[in-house]
CSV table of C-alpha atoms in Angstrom, one decimal:
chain,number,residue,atom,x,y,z
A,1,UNK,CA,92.2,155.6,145.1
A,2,UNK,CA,94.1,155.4,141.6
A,3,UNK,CA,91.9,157.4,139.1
A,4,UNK,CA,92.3,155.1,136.0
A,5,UNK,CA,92.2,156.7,132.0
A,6,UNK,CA,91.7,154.4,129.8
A,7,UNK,CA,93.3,156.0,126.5
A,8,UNK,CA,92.2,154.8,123.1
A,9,UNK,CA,91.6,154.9,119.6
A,10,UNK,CA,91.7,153.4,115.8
A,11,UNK,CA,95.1,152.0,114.7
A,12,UNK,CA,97.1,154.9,113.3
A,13,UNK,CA,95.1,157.5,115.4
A,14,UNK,CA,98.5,157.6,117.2
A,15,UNK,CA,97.8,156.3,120.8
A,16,UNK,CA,101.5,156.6,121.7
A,17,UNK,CA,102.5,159.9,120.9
A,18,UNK,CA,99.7,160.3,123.7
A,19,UNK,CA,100.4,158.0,125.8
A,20,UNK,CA,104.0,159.4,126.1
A,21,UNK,CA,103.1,162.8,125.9
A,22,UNK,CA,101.5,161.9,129.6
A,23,UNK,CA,104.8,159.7,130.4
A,24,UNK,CA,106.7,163.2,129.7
A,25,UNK,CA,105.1,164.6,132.7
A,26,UNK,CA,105.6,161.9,135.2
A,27,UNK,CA,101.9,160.0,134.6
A,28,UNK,CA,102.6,156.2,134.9
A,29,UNK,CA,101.1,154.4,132.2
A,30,UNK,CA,100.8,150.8,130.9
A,31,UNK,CA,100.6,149.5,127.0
A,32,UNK,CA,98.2,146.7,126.7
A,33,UNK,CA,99.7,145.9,123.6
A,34,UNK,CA,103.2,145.4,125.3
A,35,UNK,CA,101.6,143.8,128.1
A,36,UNK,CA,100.7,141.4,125.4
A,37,UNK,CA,104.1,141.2,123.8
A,38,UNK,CA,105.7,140.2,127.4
A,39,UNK,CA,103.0,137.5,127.5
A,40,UNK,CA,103.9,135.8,124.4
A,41,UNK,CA,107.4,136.3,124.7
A,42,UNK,CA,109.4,132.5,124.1
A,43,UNK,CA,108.7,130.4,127.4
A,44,UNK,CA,105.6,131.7,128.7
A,45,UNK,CA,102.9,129.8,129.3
A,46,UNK,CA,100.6,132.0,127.1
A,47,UNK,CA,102.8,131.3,123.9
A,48,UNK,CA,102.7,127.5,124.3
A,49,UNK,CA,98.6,127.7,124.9
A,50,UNK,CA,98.7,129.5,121.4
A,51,UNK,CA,100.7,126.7,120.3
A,52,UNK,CA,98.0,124.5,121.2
A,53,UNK,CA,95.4,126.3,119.3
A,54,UNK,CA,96.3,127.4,116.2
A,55,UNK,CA,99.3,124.8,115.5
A,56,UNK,CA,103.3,124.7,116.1
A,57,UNK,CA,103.5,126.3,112.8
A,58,UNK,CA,103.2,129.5,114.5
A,59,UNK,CA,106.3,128.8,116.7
A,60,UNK,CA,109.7,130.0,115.2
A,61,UNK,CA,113.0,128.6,115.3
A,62,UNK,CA,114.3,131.0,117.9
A,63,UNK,CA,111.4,129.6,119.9
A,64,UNK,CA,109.5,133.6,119.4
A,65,UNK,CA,105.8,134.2,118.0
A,66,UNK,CA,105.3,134.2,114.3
A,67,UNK,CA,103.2,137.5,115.1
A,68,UNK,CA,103.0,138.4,111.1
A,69,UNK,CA,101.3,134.6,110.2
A,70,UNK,CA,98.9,135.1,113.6
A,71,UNK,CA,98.1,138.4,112.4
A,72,UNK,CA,96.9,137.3,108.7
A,73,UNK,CA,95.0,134.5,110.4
A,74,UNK,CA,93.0,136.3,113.0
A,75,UNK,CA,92.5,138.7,110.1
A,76,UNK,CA,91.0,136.2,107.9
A,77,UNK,CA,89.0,134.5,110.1
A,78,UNK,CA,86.7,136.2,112.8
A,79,UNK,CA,86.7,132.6,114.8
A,80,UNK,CA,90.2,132.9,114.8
A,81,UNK,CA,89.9,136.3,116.1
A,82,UNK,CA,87.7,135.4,119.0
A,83,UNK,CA,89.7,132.7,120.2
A,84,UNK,CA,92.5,134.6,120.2
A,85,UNK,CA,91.0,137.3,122.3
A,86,UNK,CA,89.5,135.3,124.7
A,87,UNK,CA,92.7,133.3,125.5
A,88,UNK,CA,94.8,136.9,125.6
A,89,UNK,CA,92.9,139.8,126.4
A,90,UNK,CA,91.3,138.8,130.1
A,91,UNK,CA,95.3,138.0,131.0
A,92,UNK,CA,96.4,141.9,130.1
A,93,UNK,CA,93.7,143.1,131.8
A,94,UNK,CA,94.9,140.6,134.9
A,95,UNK,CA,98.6,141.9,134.5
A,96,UNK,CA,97.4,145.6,134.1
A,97,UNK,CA,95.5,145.5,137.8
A,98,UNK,CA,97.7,143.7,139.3
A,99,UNK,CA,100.5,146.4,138.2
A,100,UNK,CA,98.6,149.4,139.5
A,101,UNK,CA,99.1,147.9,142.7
A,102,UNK,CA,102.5,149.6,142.6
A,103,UNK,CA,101.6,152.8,141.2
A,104,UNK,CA,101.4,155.6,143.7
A,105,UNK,CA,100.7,159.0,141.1
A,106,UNK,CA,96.9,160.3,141.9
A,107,UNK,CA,96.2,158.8,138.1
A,108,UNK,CA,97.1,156.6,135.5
A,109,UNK,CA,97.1,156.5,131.8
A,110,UNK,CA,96.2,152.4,130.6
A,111,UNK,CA,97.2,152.7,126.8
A,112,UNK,CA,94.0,149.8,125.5
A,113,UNK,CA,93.7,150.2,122.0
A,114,UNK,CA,90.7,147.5,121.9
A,115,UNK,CA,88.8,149.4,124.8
A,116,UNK,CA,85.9,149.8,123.2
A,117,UNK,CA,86.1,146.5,121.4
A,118,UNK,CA,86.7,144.3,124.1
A,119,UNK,CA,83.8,145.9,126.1
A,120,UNK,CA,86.2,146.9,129.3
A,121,UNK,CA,85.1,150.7,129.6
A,122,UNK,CA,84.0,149.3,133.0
A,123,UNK,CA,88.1,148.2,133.8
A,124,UNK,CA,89.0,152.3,133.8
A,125,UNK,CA,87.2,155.7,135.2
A,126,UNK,CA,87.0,157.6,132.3
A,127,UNK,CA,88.1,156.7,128.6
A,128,UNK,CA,90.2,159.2,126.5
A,129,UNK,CA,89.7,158.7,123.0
A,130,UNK,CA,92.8,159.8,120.4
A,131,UNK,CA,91.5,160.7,117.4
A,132,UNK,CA,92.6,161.8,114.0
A,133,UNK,CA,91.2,162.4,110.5
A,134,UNK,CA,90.8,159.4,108.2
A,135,UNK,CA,93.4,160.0,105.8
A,136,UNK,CA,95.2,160.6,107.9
A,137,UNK,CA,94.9,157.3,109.7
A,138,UNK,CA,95.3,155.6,106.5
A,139,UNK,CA,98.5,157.2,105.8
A,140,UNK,CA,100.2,156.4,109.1
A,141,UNK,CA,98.8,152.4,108.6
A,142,UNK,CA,100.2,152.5,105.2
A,143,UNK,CA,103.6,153.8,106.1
A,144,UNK,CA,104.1,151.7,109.3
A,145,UNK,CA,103.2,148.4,107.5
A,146,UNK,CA,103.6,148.6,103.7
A,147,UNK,CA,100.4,147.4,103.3
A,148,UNK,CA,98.0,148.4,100.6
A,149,UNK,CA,94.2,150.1,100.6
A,150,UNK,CA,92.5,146.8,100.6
A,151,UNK,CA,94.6,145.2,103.4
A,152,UNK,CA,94.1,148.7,105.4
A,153,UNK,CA,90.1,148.3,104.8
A,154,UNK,CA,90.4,145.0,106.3
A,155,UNK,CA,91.9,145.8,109.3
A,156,UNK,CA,89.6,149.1,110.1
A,157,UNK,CA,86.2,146.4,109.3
A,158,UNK,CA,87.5,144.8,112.3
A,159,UNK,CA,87.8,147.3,114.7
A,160,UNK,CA,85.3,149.5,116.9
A,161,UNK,CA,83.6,152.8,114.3
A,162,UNK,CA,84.5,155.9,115.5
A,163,UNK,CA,80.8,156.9,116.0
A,164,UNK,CA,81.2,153.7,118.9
A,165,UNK,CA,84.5,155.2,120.0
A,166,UNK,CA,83.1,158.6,120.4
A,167,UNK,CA,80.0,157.4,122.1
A,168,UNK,CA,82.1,155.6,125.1
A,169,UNK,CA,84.7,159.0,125.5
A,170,UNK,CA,85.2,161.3,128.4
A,171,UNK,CA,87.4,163.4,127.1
A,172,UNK,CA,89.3,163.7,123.4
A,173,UNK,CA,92.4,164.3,122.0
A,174,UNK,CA,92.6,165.2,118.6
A,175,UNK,CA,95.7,164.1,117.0
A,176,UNK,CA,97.3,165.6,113.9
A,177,UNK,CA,100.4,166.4,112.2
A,178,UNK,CA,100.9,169.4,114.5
A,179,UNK,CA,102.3,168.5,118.2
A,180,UNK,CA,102.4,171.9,119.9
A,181,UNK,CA,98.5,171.5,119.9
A,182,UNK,CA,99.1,167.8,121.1
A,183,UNK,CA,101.4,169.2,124.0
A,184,UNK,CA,99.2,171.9,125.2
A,185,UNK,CA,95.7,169.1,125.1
A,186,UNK,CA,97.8,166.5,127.1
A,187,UNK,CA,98.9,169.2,129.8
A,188,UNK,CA,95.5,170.6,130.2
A,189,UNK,CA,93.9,166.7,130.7
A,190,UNK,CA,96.8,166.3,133.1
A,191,UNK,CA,95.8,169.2,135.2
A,192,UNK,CA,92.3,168.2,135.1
A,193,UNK,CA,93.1,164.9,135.8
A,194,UNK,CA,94.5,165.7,139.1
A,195,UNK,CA,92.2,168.0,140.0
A,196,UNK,CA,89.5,165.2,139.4
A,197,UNK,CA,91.9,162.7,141.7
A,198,UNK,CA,92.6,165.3,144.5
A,199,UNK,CA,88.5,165.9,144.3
A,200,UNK,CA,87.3,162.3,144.6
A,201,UNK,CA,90.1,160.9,147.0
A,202,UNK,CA,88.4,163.9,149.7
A,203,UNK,CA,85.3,162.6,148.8
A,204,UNK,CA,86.3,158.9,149.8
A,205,UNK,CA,87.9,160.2,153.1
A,206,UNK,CA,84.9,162.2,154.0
A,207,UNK,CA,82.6,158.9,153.4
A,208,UNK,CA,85.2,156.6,154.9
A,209,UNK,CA,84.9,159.0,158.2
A,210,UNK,CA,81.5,158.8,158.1
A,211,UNK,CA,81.3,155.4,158.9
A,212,UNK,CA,83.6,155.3,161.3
C-alpha cells in the first residue's frame, strides 16, 4: 500500500522547495493548490459553480478566474471563506485519491498547504511540517506579493498557528536560507520513508497470509 506524506506549512514557509526537493529524487508528488488551479481553469464545472456563488463579476473576459478579487473577498469575509472551501477543497482531495491510483513509488509526497486547516490529517499517514522563522516568512510573503505588514497579518490570522501545525507533525523540515541543510533533511526523510513503506507493506503481506 502507498505510504502517503502529507507535507505542510504557513504560507512563505516554502512548501515547494520541499516538495521538489522530494520530486528531485523520483518521489511522486501532487500540489493541492494546482490541483485547485486545474479545477478552476475556464470551462470546468467548478468555475461556473463559483460563478454561481459569489457573482459573474468574478469571471474575466478570457473566460479565466479573477483569482486576485476572490482572494480579497475570501480575505475579508470568513463566510466567504467557508463557502469557498467547502465547494473546493473536498474536490482536491477527490482528484488527489483518485490520482494515487496511478502512482506505483512505495510513497508519496501530497503538497496540502491547508492540512491542518481543513482537518484532513486523516487523508495522509504521516504529516511533514516545513517550517521557517517568522521573519523570515514575512519576508518571502512580502516579496512574492508586494503586499504590506497589515495585508501579511491578515492573511497569517487566517491560517492554522504554528503551535497547531506542530502539534499534528511527524516529522519536520526546517527551512531557511541555506539549502545544503535542506538537501541533506529531504534525503534522510526519503530514506526513512522507504524504510517505513518497505516495513509496513511486509506487515500487510504477513496479515493478508494470515487470513488466507
Amino acid at each position: 500500500a502507498l505510504l502517503k506524506i502529507g507535507l505542510t506549512g504557513g504560507i512563505g514557509s516554502g512548501n515547494s522547495s520541499g516538495a521538489d526537493g522530494f520530486l528531485c529524487l523520483g518521489v511522486e508528488t501532487l500540489d493541492a493548490d494546482l490541483i485547485a488551479r486545474e479545477l478552476v481553469a475556464p470551462g470546468q464545472p467548478t468555475l461556473v459553480e463559483i460563478a454561481a456563488l459569489f457573482g459573474p463579476q468574478l469571471i474575466l473576459e478570457d473566460g479565466s478566474l479573477d483569482r486576485p478579487r476572490l482572494a480579497r473577498r475570501v480575505f475579508e469575509s470568513p463566510e466567504a471563506r467557508e463557502r469557498l472551501e467547502q465547494l473546493l477543497h473536498p474536490r482536491v482531495y477527490a482528484t488527489m485519491a483518485a490520482r494515487m491510483e496511478t502512482f506505483a513509488g512505495p510513497y508519496c509526497i501530497l503538497e496540502i498547504p491547508l492540512l491542518v486547516e481543513t482537518r484532513q490529517q486523516g487523508f495522509v499517514d504521516r504529516v511533514l511540517v516545513v517550517d521557517s522563522p517568522e521573519r523570515l516568512r514575512i519576508a518571502r510573503i512580502k516579496t512574492r506579493t508586494g503586499l504590506d505588514d497589515s495585508a501579511v497579518a491578515k492573511i497569517l490570522a487566517t491560517q492554522a498557528s504554528r503551535a497547531e501545525r506542530m502539534a499534528s507533525a511527524a516529522d519536520l523540515i526546517v527551512n531557511s536560507c541555506d539549502l545544503a541543510p535542506l538537501r541533506d533533511r529531504i534525503a534522510s526523510l526519503d530514506r526513512f520513508y522507504r524504510s517505513i513503506a518497505t516495513a509496513r507493506n511486509q506487515a500487510f503481506a504477513v496479515i493478508a497470509s494470515m487470513r488466507r
